[in-house]
Coordinates of C-alpha atoms in Angstrom, one line a residue:
P161 CA 74.5 90.7 117.3
G162 CA 76.3 94.0 117.5
I163 CA 79.7 92.7 116.2
I164 CA 80.9 92.1 112.7
R165 CA 80.4 88.4 111.9
H166 CA 81.7 88.4 108.3
R167 CA 85.0 86.4 108.6
G168 CA 86.5 88.3 105.6
K169 CA 86.0 91.6 107.3
I170 CA 87.5 90.4 110.5
E171 CA 90.6 89.1 108.6
A172 CA 90.7 92.3 106.6
T173 CA 90.8 94.3 109.9
I174 CA 93.9 92.4 111.0
T175 CA 95.5 92.7 107.6
N176 CA 94.8 96.4 107.3
A177 CA 96.3 97.0 110.8
R178 CA 99.5 95.2 109.7
V179 CA 99.7 97.2 106.4
W180 CA 99.0 100.4 108.4
Q181 CA 101.9 99.6 110.7
D182 CA 104.2 99.0 107.7
I183 CA 103.3 102.4 106.1
E184 CA 103.6 104.1 109.5
R185 CA 107.1 102.7 110.0
R186 CA 108.2 103.6 106.5
E187 CA 106.9 107.2 106.2
G188 CA 104.1 107.8 108.7
F189 CA 100.6 107.1 107.7
D190 CA 99.6 110.8 107.9
T191 CA 102.4 111.8 105.6
Y192 CA 101.4 109.0 103.2
L193 CA 97.8 110.3 103.0
W194 CA 98.6 114.0 103.0
N195 CA 100.9 113.6 100.0
F196 CA 97.8 112.7 97.9
V197 CA 96.4 116.2 98.5
G198 CA 99.6 118.2 98.5
G199 CA 99.8 118.5 102.3
A200 CA 96.8 120.7 102.7
P201 CA 93.0 120.2 102.8
V202 CA 91.1 120.4 99.5
Q203 CA 88.8 123.4 99.7
N204 CA 85.6 122.6 97.8
H205 CA 82.9 125.1 97.1
Y206 CA 79.7 123.2 96.7
A207 CA 76.3 124.9 96.6
T208 CA 74.0 122.0 97.3
H209 CA 74.2 118.6 99.0
G210 CA 73.6 117.1 95.5
D211 CA 76.9 118.7 94.4
V212 CA 79.0 116.8 97.0
P213 CA 80.4 113.7 95.4
T214 CA 80.5 110.3 97.1
W215 CA 84.0 109.7 95.7
T216 CA 86.7 111.6 93.7
D217 CA 89.6 110.8 91.5
T218 CA 91.8 111.4 94.5
S219 CA 89.9 109.0 96.7
K220 CA 90.0 106.4 93.9
Q221 CA 93.8 106.9 93.6
I222 CA 94.2 106.5 97.4
S223 CA 92.0 103.4 97.4
N224 CA 93.9 101.8 94.6
D225 CA 97.2 102.6 96.3
L226 CA 96.0 101.2 99.6
K227 CA 94.9 98.0 97.9
K228 CA 98.3 97.8 96.2
H229 CA 99.8 97.8 99.7
G230 CA 97.4 95.1 100.8
F231 CA 94.5 96.9 102.3
K232 CA 91.0 95.3 102.0
F233 CA 87.5 96.9 102.0
C234 CA 88.8 100.4 101.2
G235 CA 87.0 101.5 98.1
P236 CA 86.9 105.1 96.9
T237 CA 83.6 105.9 98.7
I238 CA 84.9 104.6 102.0
V239 CA 88.2 106.5 101.5
Y240 CA 86.3 109.7 100.6
A241 CA 84.2 109.5 103.7
F242 CA 87.4 109.1 105.7
M243 CA 88.9 112.1 103.9
E244 CA 85.9 114.2 104.9
A245 CA 86.0 112.9 108.5
V246 CA 89.7 113.7 109.1
G247 CA 89.6 117.1 107.4
M248 CA 91.5 116.3 104.2
V249 CA 88.6 117.9 102.3
N250 CA 86.3 120.8 103.2
D251 CA 82.9 119.7 101.9
H252 CA 80.8 122.2 103.9
L253 CA 78.4 123.9 101.6
V254 CA 79.3 127.5 100.8
S255 CA 76.1 128.6 102.5
C256 CA 77.1 126.8 105.7
H257 CA 78.4 129.0 108.5
R258 CA 81.3 126.6 109.0
H259 CA 82.6 126.6 105.4
D260 CA 84.8 129.7 105.8
A261 CA 85.8 128.9 109.3
V262 CA 87.0 125.4 108.3
A263 CA 88.8 126.9 105.3
Q264 CA 90.6 129.3 107.6
M265 CA 91.8 126.4 109.7
A266 CA 93.7 125.1 106.7
V267 CA 95.7 128.3 106.2
R268 CA 99.3 127.9 107.3
R269 CA 100.6 130.8 109.3

């Protein structure tokens, strides 16, 4: 009961892994993704949780490009959540004690 039983999602996982390998071989998956944000995390300045979007034009662009390469189940909301998780965007609220610290981590020295 704890596993995915949707055949399409299982097949998509295999397809996505193959597409990932192709992008990784060509240019590096990290390079591919970071090119969408100019090589540095997007520093947002949201005041409330309601201000934080569930997707952005950039996540939509990445989603569309991934789909063009053959990825499945990677809509703009999933892509934006991924971008947040891996640090491509700083969505800490400006009132959060981590906002400035996370922003400083993105400064290249």
